[in-house]
Each structure stands twice: as C-alpha cells, then as structure tokens.
Coordinates of C-alpha atoms in Angstrom, one line a residue:
M1 CA 71.8 86.8 113.7
T2 CA 72.8 83.7 111.8
A3 CA 74.7 81.3 113.9
P4 CA 78.4 81.4 112.7
C5 CA 80.9 78.7 112.4
P6 CA 83.7 78.9 115.0
G7 CA 84.0 82.5 115.8
A8 CA 81.3 84.9 116.8
F9 CA 79.8 88.3 116.6
A10 CA 78.7 89.2 120.0
P11 CA 78.3 92.1 122.5
D12 CA 81.4 93.0 124.5
P13 CA 81.2 91.1 127.8
A14 CA 80.6 92.8 131.0
R15 CA 83.6 94.9 132.1
S16 CA 84.9 96.2 135.4
G17 CA 86.4 99.4 136.4
S18 CA 85.5 103.1 135.9
S19 CA 87.3 103.3 132.6
D20 CA 84.5 101.2 131.1
R21 CA 81.6 103.2 132.3
A22 CA 81.6 105.0 128.9
D23 CA 79.1 107.2 127.2
L24 CA 78.3 104.3 125.1
A25 CA 76.8 102.5 128.2
S26 CA 75.0 105.7 129.3
G27 CA 73.4 106.2 126.0
S28 CA 75.0 109.4 124.6
G29 CA 77.1 107.4 122.2
S30 CA 80.5 108.9 122.3
G31 CA 82.1 105.6 123.2
F32 CA 84.3 106.9 125.9
D33 CA 84.1 108.6 129.3
F34 CA 86.7 111.4 128.9
E35 CA 86.5 112.2 132.5
S36 CA 87.3 108.9 134.0
G37 CA 90.0 107.7 131.6
F38 CA 91.8 104.4 132.3
D39 CA 92.7 104.7 135.9
F40 CA 95.3 102.3 137.4
E41 CA 93.6 99.7 139.7
S42 CA 94.8 98.9 143.1
G43 CA 94.8 95.1 142.9
V44 CA 97.7 94.8 140.5
G45 CA 99.9 92.5 142.6
A46 CA 97.6 89.6 142.8
E47 CA 99.8 87.3 140.7
S48 CA 103.4 86.4 141.5
G49 CA 106.3 86.7 139.1
S50 CA 106.7 83.0 139.1
E51 CA 103.2 82.4 137.8
F52 CA 103.6 85.0 135.0
G53 CA 104.3 83.4 131.7
S54 CA 103.2 79.8 132.8
A55 CA 100.0 79.8 130.7
R56 CA 100.0 77.3 127.9
R57 CA 100.0 78.8 124.5
T58 CA 97.5 77.7 121.9
G59 CA 98.2 76.6 118.4
R60 CA 101.4 76.1 116.5
S61 CA 102.2 79.7 115.8
A62 CA 105.9 80.8 115.7
G63 CA 105.2 83.5 118.3
P64 CA 102.5 85.4 120.2
V65 CA 99.3 86.0 118.1
V66 CA 96.2 88.2 118.5
T67 CA 93.3 86.0 119.3
E68 CA 90.5 88.5 119.8
L69 CA 89.6 91.9 118.4
R70 CA 87.2 94.3 120.2
L71 CA 85.5 97.3 118.6
S72 CA 83.8 98.7 121.7
A73 CA 82.9 101.8 119.8
F74 CA 84.4 102.1 116.3
A75 CA 82.8 103.2 113.0
A76 CA 79.5 101.2 112.6
H77 CA 80.5 98.9 115.6
R78 CA 79.4 99.1 119.2
G79 CA 80.4 96.3 121.7
T80 CA 81.6 94.0 118.9
V81 CA 83.9 91.1 119.8
V82 CA 85.6 89.1 117.0
P83 CA 87.4 86.0 118.1
L84 CA 90.4 85.3 115.7
A85 CA 91.3 81.9 114.7
P86 CA 94.4 81.2 112.5
L87 CA 92.1 81.5 109.5
T88 CA 89.1 83.8 110.0
L89 CA 86.7 85.1 107.3
L90 CA 84.2 87.8 107.9
A91 CA 81.0 87.8 106.2
G92 CA 77.8 90.0 106.2
P93 CA 75.6 92.2 104.0
S94 CA 77.0 95.6 102.8
G95 CA 77.4 98.0 105.7
S96 CA 77.9 95.3 108.3
G97 CA 81.4 96.7 109.1
A98 CA 83.5 93.7 107.9
S99 CA 86.1 96.2 106.4
S100 CA 86.2 98.2 109.6
V101 CA 87.3 95.1 111.5
L102 CA 90.3 94.8 109.2
R103 CA 90.8 98.6 109.6
A104 CA 90.9 98.4 113.4
Y105 CA 93.4 95.5 113.3
E106 CA 95.7 97.4 110.9
A107 CA 95.5 100.4 113.1
L108 CA 96.6 98.5 116.2
S109 CA 99.3 96.8 114.3
R110 CA 100.8 100.1 113.1
L111 CA 100.4 101.7 116.6
G112 CA 102.3 98.6 118.0
A113 CA 105.1 99.1 115.4
G114 CA 105.6 102.8 116.7
A115 CA 103.5 104.8 114.2
S116 CA 101.9 108.0 115.4
L117 CA 98.1 108.6 115.7
G118 CA 98.2 111.0 112.8
E119 CA 99.9 108.4 110.6
V120 CA 97.5 105.7 111.5
F121 CA 94.2 107.7 111.5
P122 CA 94.3 110.3 108.6
D123 CA 90.5 110.6 109.1
P124 CA 89.8 110.1 112.7
A125 CA 86.3 111.4 112.5
G126 CA 85.3 108.5 110.2
C127 CA 86.2 106.2 113.1
V128 CA 83.7 107.6 115.6
P129 CA 80.6 105.6 116.0
E130 CA 77.8 106.7 113.7
G131 CA 75.4 109.1 115.5
A132 CA 77.8 109.6 118.5
A133 CA 77.1 112.8 120.2
A134 CA 79.9 115.1 121.6
D135 CA 80.3 115.5 125.3
R136 CA 79.9 118.9 127.1
H137 CA 83.4 119.9 125.9
G138 CA 82.7 119.0 122.2
R139 CA 84.8 115.9 122.4
R140 CA 84.1 112.6 120.5
G141 CA 86.1 109.5 120.2
F142 CA 86.3 105.8 119.7
R143 CA 87.5 102.7 121.5
I144 CA 89.3 99.5 120.2
G145 CA 91.2 96.8 121.8
C146 CA 92.5 93.2 121.4
T147 CA 93.9 90.2 123.2
A148 CA 97.3 88.6 122.5
D149 CA 98.1 85.1 123.6
G150 CA 101.6 83.7 124.1
P151 CA 104.0 82.7 126.8
A152 CA 102.6 85.3 129.2
G153 CA 99.0 83.9 128.7
P154 CA 96.2 86.1 127.4
V155 CA 97.0 89.9 127.6
R156 CA 94.3 92.5 126.9
L157 CA 94.9 95.9 125.5
E158 CA 92.2 98.6 125.6
L159 CA 92.6 101.9 123.8
A160 CA 90.5 105.0 123.9
I161 CA 91.2 107.7 121.3
Q162 CA 89.7 111.3 121.1
A163 CA 89.0 112.2 117.5
E164 CA 87.5 115.6 118.0
P165 CA 88.5 118.4 118.5
T166 CA 92.0 117.1 118.5
L167 CA 93.4 113.6 117.7
R168 CA 94.9 112.1 120.8
I169 CA 95.1 109.0 123.1
V170 CA 93.0 109.6 126.2
G171 CA 93.3 106.2 127.9
E172 CA 95.2 102.9 127.5
R173 CA 95.2 99.8 129.7
L174 CA 97.1 96.5 129.6
T175 CA 95.9 93.7 131.8
R176 CA 96.4 90.1 132.4
A177 CA 94.1 87.8 134.3
G178 CA 92.1 90.7 135.5
A179 CA 95.1 92.6 136.9
T180 CA 96.1 95.9 135.4
L181 CA 99.8 96.1 134.7
F182 CA 99.8 99.3 132.8
S183 CA 97.4 102.3 132.3
T184 CA 97.3 105.9 131.2
A185 CA 94.8 108.6 131.8
L186 CA 94.3 112.1 130.4
R187 CA 94.9 114.5 133.5
D188 CA 95.6 117.8 131.7
P189 CA 93.8 118.4 128.5
G190 CA 96.1 121.4 127.8
R191 CA 99.3 119.3 127.7
P192 CA 100.2 116.7 125.0
T193 CA 100.9 114.0 127.6
L194 CA 99.2 111.3 129.6
Q195 CA 99.6 110.2 133.2
A196 CA 101.1 106.7 133.0
A197 CA 101.3 104.1 135.7
W198 CA 102.7 100.6 135.8
H199 CA 103.1 97.8 138.2
T200 CA 106.4 97.6 140.1
A201 CA 105.8 95.3 143.1
D202 CA 108.7 96.7 145.1
E203 CA 108.9 99.4 147.9
L204 CA 107.2 101.6 145.4
P205 CA 104.3 99.5 144.2
V206 CA 103.5 101.7 141.1
T207 CA 105.7 103.8 138.9
R208 CA 104.2 106.9 137.4
E209 CA 105.5 108.9 134.4
Q210 CA 104.3 111.2 131.6
L211 CA 104.0 109.6 128.1
P212 CA 103.2 111.3 124.9
D213 CA 99.5 111.3 123.9
D214 CA 100.2 110.3 120.2
R215 CA 101.9 107.1 120.6
L216 CA 100.8 103.6 122.0
G217 CA 102.2 103.6 125.5
T218 CA 102.5 99.7 125.4
A219 CA 104.9 100.0 122.5
L220 CA 107.1 102.5 124.6
L221 CA 107.3 100.3 127.7
P222 CA 110.4 98.3 126.7
L223 CA 112.3 101.6 126.6
R224 CA 110.9 102.9 129.9
V225 CA 110.7 99.9 132.3
A226 CA 113.9 98.7 133.9
G227 CA 112.9 95.2 134.5
R228 CA 114.5 94.8 137.9
T229 CA 111.5 93.8 140.0
P230 CA 109.1 90.9 139.6
G231 CA 106.4 93.5 138.9
Q232 CA 108.4 95.2 136.3
L233 CA 109.2 91.9 134.6
Q234 CA 105.4 91.1 134.4
V235 CA 104.8 94.5 132.7
L236 CA 107.6 93.9 130.2
A237 CA 106.5 90.4 129.5
A238 CA 102.9 91.5 128.8
A239 CA 104.0 94.6 126.8
E240 CA 106.5 92.7 124.6
Q241 CA 104.0 89.9 124.0
M242 CA 101.4 92.4 122.7
V243 CA 103.8 94.2 120.5
V244 CA 105.3 91.1 119.0
A245 CA 101.8 89.8 118.3
L246 CA 100.6 93.0 116.6
R247 CA 103.5 94.1 114.5
P248 CA 103.8 91.3 111.9
A249 CA 100.7 92.3 109.8
F250 CA 100.5 92.8 106.1
V251 CA 97.5 94.4 104.3
C252 CA 97.1 92.8 100.8
E253 CA 94.8 94.7 98.5
P254 CA 95.7 93.6 94.9
R255 CA 95.0 96.2 92.3
P256 CA 95.1 94.4 88.9
H257 CA 95.6 97.6 86.9
R258 CA 98.8 98.3 88.9
M259 CA 100.2 94.9 88.4
R260 CA 100.1 95.0 84.6
T261 CA 102.9 97.6 84.3
P262 CA 106.6 96.4 84.3
V263 CA 108.5 97.7 87.2
P264 CA 112.2 98.5 88.1
P265 CA 113.9 95.5 89.8
G266 CA 115.3 95.6 93.3
E267 CA 112.3 96.0 95.6
G268 CA 112.0 93.0 97.9
R269 CA 108.9 94.3 99.9
L270 CA 105.5 93.7 98.3
H271 CA 103.3 96.8 98.2
R272 CA 99.8 96.6 99.5
D273 CA 98.4 97.1 96.1
C274 CA 100.8 94.4 94.8
G275 CA 101.8 96.7 91.9
N276 CA 105.4 95.7 92.3
L277 CA 104.8 91.9 92.3
A278 CA 107.2 91.3 89.4
A279 CA 110.0 93.0 91.4
V280 CA 109.3 90.9 94.5
L281 CA 109.3 87.7 92.5
H282 CA 112.6 88.8 90.8
A283 CA 114.2 89.4 94.1
A284 CA 113.0 86.1 95.6
C285 CA 113.7 83.9 92.6
N286 CA 116.9 82.5 94.3
G287 CA 115.7 82.2 97.9
Y288 CA 112.3 80.6 97.9
G289 CA 112.8 77.2 96.4
R290 CA 110.2 75.1 98.3
R291 CA 107.7 78.0 98.5
H292 CA 108.2 78.9 94.9
A293 CA 107.3 75.2 94.0
R294 CA 104.2 75.5 96.2
L295 CA 103.3 78.7 94.6
V296 CA 103.5 77.2 91.1
A297 CA 101.4 74.3 92.2
L298 CA 98.7 76.7 93.6
V299 CA 98.7 78.9 90.6
K300 CA 98.4 75.8 88.4
A301 CA 95.3 74.6 90.4
G302 CA 93.6 77.9 90.0
C303 CA 94.2 78.7 86.5
A304 CA 92.1 77.4 83.6
R305 CA 95.0 77.0 81.1
P306 CA 98.1 74.8 82.0
V307 CA 100.8 76.4 84.1
T308 CA 104.3 74.9 84.4
G309 CA 106.1 77.8 86.2
I310 CA 106.3 81.4 87.2
G311 CA 109.3 83.4 85.9
V312 CA 110.5 87.0 85.5
E313 CA 111.7 88.7 82.4
R314 CA 114.1 91.7 82.2
L315 CA 113.1 93.9 79.3
A316 CA 115.3 96.1 77.2
D317 CA 114.7 99.2 79.2
G318 CA 115.8 97.5 82.4
L319 CA 112.4 96.9 83.8
V320 CA 111.0 93.5 84.8
R321 CA 107.8 91.8 84.3
A322 CA 106.4 88.4 85.6
V323 CA 105.5 85.7 83.3
V324 CA 103.3 82.6 83.8
A325 CA 104.9 79.8 81.9
R326 CA 102.7 77.4 79.9
G327 CA 103.0 73.8 79.0
D328 CA 103.6 74.5 75.3
G329 CA 106.8 76.3 76.0
G330 CA 105.3 79.7 75.8
G331 CA 104.4 82.2 78.5
T332 CA 101.8 84.8 79.5
P333 CA 103.0 88.1 80.8
L334 CA 101.0 89.5 83.6
E335 CA 99.6 92.4 81.6
R336 CA 97.6 89.8 79.6
L337 CA 96.0 88.1 82.6
G338 CA 92.5 88.8 83.7
D339 CA 91.6 90.6 87.0
G340 CA 90.7 87.3 88.7
E341 CA 94.0 85.6 87.8
L342 CA 96.0 88.6 88.8
R343 CA 94.4 88.9 92.2
Y344 CA 94.7 85.1 92.7
L345 CA 98.4 85.3 91.8
A346 CA 99.0 88.2 94.2
L347 CA 97.2 86.6 97.1
A348 CA 99.0 83.3 96.5
V349 CA 102.4 85.1 96.6
A350 CA 101.4 87.0 99.8
L351 CA 100.1 83.9 101.4
L352 CA 103.0 81.5 100.6
M353 CA 105.9 83.9 100.5
G354 CA 104.8 86.7 102.8
P355 CA 105.3 90.3 101.8
G356 CA 109.1 89.8 101.3
A357 CA 112.0 91.4 103.1
D358 CA 111.7 95.0 104.5
P359 CA 115.1 96.6 104.9
A360 CA 113.8 98.3 108.1
D361 CA 113.3 94.8 109.7
V362 CA 116.7 93.4 108.9
E363 CA 118.0 94.2 112.4
S364 CA 114.7 93.7 114.2
E365 CA 115.0 92.9 117.9
V366 CA 112.6 90.1 117.4
P367 CA 113.8 87.2 115.2
S368 CA 111.5 86.4 112.3
A369 CA 111.3 82.8 113.6
L370 CA 109.5 84.1 116.7
Q371 CA 106.9 86.1 114.7
T372 CA 103.8 84.9 112.9
L373 CA 102.6 87.0 110.0
T374 CA 99.0 88.1 109.9
L375 CA 97.6 88.6 106.4
L376 CA 94.8 91.1 106.1
A377 CA 92.8 90.7 103.0
D378 CA 89.6 92.8 102.3
G379 CA 87.5 91.2 99.6
L380 CA 89.5 87.9 99.5
D381 CA 87.3 86.3 97.0
R382 CA 86.8 89.5 94.8
D383 CA 86.9 88.6 91.1
L384 CA 87.7 84.9 91.9
D385 CA 85.8 82.0 90.5
G386 CA 84.7 79.1 92.7
Q387 CA 87.8 77.0 92.0
Q388 CA 90.2 79.7 92.8
T389 CA 88.4 80.6 96.1
R390 CA 88.5 76.9 97.2
E391 CA 92.2 76.5 96.3
L392 CA 93.2 79.8 98.1
L393 CA 91.2 78.9 101.2
T394 CA 92.6 75.3 101.3
A395 CA 96.2 76.8 101.0
A396 CA 95.5 79.4 103.6
A397 CA 94.2 76.7 106.0
S398 CA 97.2 74.6 105.5
A399 CA 99.6 77.5 106.0
A400 CA 97.7 78.5 109.2
A401 CA 97.8 75.0 110.5
A402 CA 101.5 74.9 110.1
G403 CA 101.8 78.2 112.1
R404 CA 103.5 80.1 109.2
V405 CA 100.8 82.7 108.8
R406 CA 97.4 83.7 110.0
L407 CA 94.8 85.3 107.7
L408 CA 92.0 87.7 108.5
G409 CA 89.8 88.5 105.5
T410 CA 86.5 89.5 104.3
V411 CA 84.4 87.4 101.8
T412 CA 81.1 87.4 99.9
E413 CA 78.3 85.2 100.9
A414 CA 79.4 82.7 98.3
G415 CA 83.0 82.8 99.7
A416 CA 81.7 82.3 103.2
A417 CA 79.7 79.2 102.1
R418 CA 82.9 77.8 100.7
A419 CA 84.9 78.7 103.7
R420 CA 82.4 76.9 105.9
R421 CA 83.2 73.8 104.0
T422 CA 86.9 74.3 104.4
A423 CA 88.6 72.5 107.3
G424 CA 90.3 74.8 109.6
A425 CA 88.5 78.0 108.5
A426 CA 86.3 80.0 110.9
V427 CA 83.5 82.2 109.7
V428 CA 82.3 85.2 111.6
D429 CA 78.8 86.3 110.5
L430 CA 78.3 90.0 111.0
G431 CA 74.8 90.0 109.8
P432 CA 71.9 91.1 111.9

C-alpha cells in the first residue's frame, strides 16, 4: 500500500468483547456473529460523571464531528478504518471502495437523523461483504461504525445489521474510553425488537428496555433516558454528541444535465443532484452577502472567461435560471456552460453556502451554530481541469480550517496529487 498523507487505510485495531468475535474473524466472512450480538459489559461504571465531558475537543469546528469511520465488514471492505480530517480525500484504483466509504457515512448520518433501515438501505444485499457466506440460519449482514469527538471526548458507535433474510439491526454499541454506555442485542428473532441496556449508575446499575430493530437506538436515547443519575447523564451526553456529529451531512452529486433546465423559484434546499441550483441562488440572493462575494471570487478563479458576478433571471413563464455575469456587460445562462463549469459552480455553492435552508430544520433542537456540516462529494474532481481542482481544494481547506464545513470526497489520482500539495488536505490511499 502506498504511504498516505495524513490519514490512513489500515486494518481495524484489536477489539474486545464477545460482540467482536465475528464470522469475519473466524473466516466464514459474514461479518457478524448473530448469536453473540452486542452484549452489555459489566465494567460500565469505571468513569465518574464529573470526568465525563472533560476531554479537550480538537479543531475549530462549531460542534461535535465524526473523526473516524470504520467499515468492519461492508461491501468490498473488511476491517477498514478511515481517519477523517476536516478535509479528507479518498483515492485509489477502480474497485478500491472509495465510494462505499461515502455511502457508509451517508447511511450513518441518515440513521442518526431518525431514518428507518428500509429508507437508508434500499439494497441491503449490496452492502454485504463480497463472498460472505450465510450462517446456519441463512443470515448474512454487515458492520459499520464511527467515532465522534466533542465535549464528551471520543465516543464510538458500532452497528451490526442483518441484510438477509430480513433487514434489521441485530446489535449496536455506544462506548467511551472503553466503557460501554449503551448496547442492544437480538434476543428473539421472531420479534421486531432488540434488548437494549444502558448505564444508570444508581441503585439499578443498568436499565433494560425493548427498542425497535429498524431504527438507530442511539438516536432514540434522548427520548428514553431520563437523565436523573450521573450514569444516565453520561449516556445522554454520548448519544447526543454522536447524533449531533452525524446529522449535518449533505451529499453533493452535481448532474450538469439537470442544472441546465430553468426551475420554479421558492426552493431553498439544494438537491443532491444540484438540479435546482438556480432556485437556491434565487432564495439566497438577499441573505448571503459575504459568502456570495466569496462565491463570485471562487467562480472567477476557476473559469477561463472573465466573471463579474452570479445572478438569477426570472423568465416570462415564472421559472428562474442562474446567469454568470461577464465583464463585457453580458451574461451566460447555466444551460450554456460546459459540464466542468457547472460541476465546479455547484460544488462551490455547496462548499461556501451549504445546502441551504431545510424547512424541517427550522425548529431543530440543535442550533445551527453548534453544528458543523460535512459535505460528501463522490468524484470531487470529475470533469474539472487542473485549475478548477486546485481552486476548489484551496477553498475547501480554508473553509475547513475556519470550522464552517468538513469535506469527505473521492478524487482521481491526478486530484489526489493536487490534494497532497494543498495545505490542510489529508489524502487516504485505498490502493493495495
């Protein structure tokens, strides 16, 4: 394996507990021991409540962030650990699984936001490790996890999912400093529930309850844990940190052919294909003064012809289209731009302005000032020339250093070479 820049592709470190004695380790390749599940450990009370939350946070992020992604058994990955810097680029030959890393992150983010397994994994069999054999009951599955750092210190989440014969969570574990704070295990395969247990540190040291097997238990804990004892406060702090770190993620996959069509105004939330970019710019034209100026500067640096501004025109039929203003007083509508310029513009908007306002988040229990957006961009440098790639990486590094946004993307070998020359960028080489 080629030695990477900061960040690494490495085997999952040695684990403890019966939950990690998976078929993956024994050689059958299913990636999960369905019999053992994630059992609650006995040594959960090792740390006092006064110590919880004393760890120093890293970086300048507004809120908790995901600092490591683990694909213990997922698609082409077995025992893969991906450290996540504020700006992380994944590189490797075709088939190395770079896109699967982004897919795993998106899945955890959506589960953290409350989505069901069926919504997150429409093709669960495609997530099972290649060549994985079923156990004696015909079950196959996959395992993913992550670490979120913040006021509570590093908190680890491990998740085991059965893909066949039915899609369900079969085990989940939330730990801090080696102590298990919350875990679930499948006790009765005939019921759509899991046996959950969390740390209490009271007369009753552990609380047990049934949770649904199609939702992330960690995301349900703030509604289930009272928060009256030191142990319960530890559990809540860890769960809330994990959810707040995971939820603010946006997948940006610009599709130039979708961006060339005028759209109705009014939408403030950018679609993942960026087909409604003109509507987002129209909605944001009065509220993004400084960021709009930075956007114009970034687009100007990445376009061959002069750029003096970016505006929106309302057409006779009521639709809107974005226009790149030129120095000669004219303008170029989006439909006349090439694929590279359109992708560059869309990524610049997502990077500097974010995905925009989502009506569902207006009354979020977590203020936006305490959240750090993670931008997921598969094929970040696709269709871009060298200058555009350099400008976009430099802007991403600057935004990440300021704590406004984190970026996890995949790049070609040429893009990886440019990223290695970009201060603040970490390249993870997934090559053999």
